[in-house]
Amino acid sequence: MTDPLHIRLHDADTPLDPARWGARGARLARMAGLGLPVPRGMLISTDLVQRIHADGAAVHFEGELTDRLAALGDEVLLSLRASPPRPEWGGPEALLNIGITDARLPALTARVGRPGALELYFRLIEGYGTMVEGLDPEDFENLTADQVKYWSVPSEGDLPESARETLVEQAKALYADETGAPFPQDPKAQLTAAVDAMARGWNGTSARILRESHGAPPEAGLALIVQRMALGIGAGVSGAGVVHLVDERTGGPAVTGRFLPQAQGYDAMMGLRTPQLITREAREAARQSAPSLEEMAPDALTDLRGHAVTAAEGLGDAHGFEFTLEDGALWLLDAVLSPRAARAAVRIATDLARNGAITREQALLRIEPRTLIEHLHPQIDPRATRDVIGTGLPASPGAATGRITFSPEEAMQMEAQGDPAVLVRTETSPEDIRGMHSACAVLTVRGGMTSHAAVIARGLGLPCVVGAGDVRLDLKGRQIVGRDGRAFVEGAVITVDGTRGEVLAGSPDMIQPELDGAFETLMSWADQMREMGVRANADTPQDARVARDFKVDGIGLCRTEHMFFHEDRITAMREMILADSAEDRRRALATLLPMQRDDFVELFQIMRGQPVTIRLLDPPLHEFLPHSREEMGDLAEAMDLPVSQVVERAKALREFNPMLGKRGVRLGITMPEIYEMQARAIFEAAAIVNTSNLEQVVPEIMIPLVSAQKEVEMVRARVRAVADAVMAEREVALTYRLGIMVETPRAALRAGDMAENCAFFSFGTNDLTQMTYGLSRDDAGRFMRDYVNQGVFAEDPFHSLDIEGVGELLLLAAKRGRARNADLVLGLCGEHGGDPGSIHFCKLAGFDYVSCSPFRAPIARLAAAQASLLSKAD
């Protein structure tokens, strides 16, 4: 039967509300209900504690409450512990050994021996004096300044019994001198005063301010726990400890913890004496001479293992224990949530679901999607020493060690020699892509979360730190200088930690990725639960293979420009760009056509009938041109032109603001032969694959950077003409879809018009964010950290979707687009496609899929599953 104000711990037959009984009280009641060895006790509700604060405990310690205390046993010692609704809200310190008096000391001596009884008495006087009466703890410490404060059972050389008796008398005298009254000799009076003190302490000004700083509401209450003492001091194997029974790194079975003989409470963790280890194996590994708990009390360890299984099933999570042994008898004082790294969290959640302790849905919701990074990439061992020489933005997760190199060509050469290279640049450009493919990691001094280096590195699964402003790049001296002034010359070994945004000297130990076992199980459950598709941004066949391995639902963005930077294509691409006439451009494009077609054939074959969305050429053409005089000379020789003519033509193509200049669909309108070549490559590749495969390809062609309906109409007409020509030439029937990349505010605003000529919209939120904010995504990294730290932006809008501004444009475009075209498919292919918060928004907005870099696909799959589960719960 449940009393509205207080309840016996073992009487709780249903789960208790932590808001009323406190988190620890509710947990202990559940443990008692599971049959675990919890000392008998009583819970005092938050309501009653509040009344006690107003009226005094003595008013309420009459009648049934007194009877329930008496039911705990005759002449037992008690503990009093705080039980706030949330542990982080704090609370008064526990008071142990309540009930010791001069009259009770002989009975306690018979139970634990005279030395133990005297120690327990001293502890009570000290704890009671400081908590209830507010005495200075140092006064009690001074009494034992020349002695061992926390005694052990006497052995040769220990504090003599007479000295122990003297310390107790000194403590009683100190108490009387400071309070003006003798130490109370009535157990009930001790408990009443202690309860009053805890109620008073919880409602004090300092305590209220402290807990409110941790998120507690002003009216938060405190429950109390009164329990029989498990003494931990006395005959036989007695003591206190903490134990965990899962490995915090892997989540597998393991035993860790500490045990301190002849101890109480948190003594084992306070460092006052050297604690002993739990298992013999751990003791031998630590070369500790003192026996382990396993050797002292093997049955206790066996019981702890069994109780952990019971607690996991009953509490729905992996727990360790605070425990006490009294003459070999095991008592559990609390269940402690087992600490866990990201990998361990996945193993624990899936194990709990398999054992029926929680549902699969609960297991999925317990894992923070971003923490899956630790499964997907090598990481620095958390136990390794970190010699940090610089920090920046964590642009692409994972860690890698290599030798410093300052050019993509050198990175390629080092890879050929089997030597890992860290490519260090001020910032990267498209011509660095080959070097990035060869490097093991990338470090840039400038750049933001959507800069070129960041986007490409995430696609490659390459650790990357950008915007490392405290690292100075000295290209003349061929070295980098860390924030502490240390110089690291070309060839020096450094480590890039893209997960934490740090650059380290040397080569710390690593932990390798883990994509099987519990991780694979969790991903399969996520795929069963999610309703929104997850595609990958994949630009090459290599990217597509990685994406396929991560079980994506297709390719949501293939950036065709990256295909042109291969060594055997860049010259033809440059010849096309520098051509003086459409005829000359077509000649150069004819060279590129079979190369691009072969890429698409391989891409379609890898994806085996899954959707492949191909974005037509987007970046401004000057990005493909050489920068150095030497490279321009090579190009002039290849084209049989004067160097001066190549230089002048390159200058003529440069723009003041190229990201808002002649790029995207504007290339397709002014140089239609470019998009015509790409369309032909796509359709010819689809024809080749469809005639040899049962799984038919339906290519999706995406027009970038549109802002006017007329642009869509013109490109659509030219693409259709190419498709008709290829079908006639090859005598095949092809199906394809045409859509746009919504990345300008005007495209979002005029979405209704554009939807009439589109099968899909794919929102390019990198550029859409850039244009909505008027921020350069490449330069914002220089000040974005200051903006976030000062609260101007809650988060970097290039990292997590701006729901209020950019999100409103997405909702507007989706609504207007589907109002004109009910079958319009909606996707998001910006970097936000791998951000869990942004994915949840897309689910609520009715999007069909998100697309992200391949190595973020598992994160997106889990986030999509969680979005589905949470939307159903709403």
Coordinates of N, CA and C in Angstrom, one line a residue, residues 210 371 786 790:
L210 N 22.4 27.1 -6.6 CA 23.2 26.1 -7.3 C 22.4 25.1 -8.1
T371 N 27.4 10.3 -32.3 CA 28.4 9.5 -31.7 C 28.8 8.3 -32.5
D786 N 33.3 33.2 -32.8 CA 33.0 34.4 -32.0 C 31.5 34.7 -32.0
Q790 N 29.3 34.4 -28.5 CA 28.6 35.6 -28.0 C 27.1 35.5 -28.1

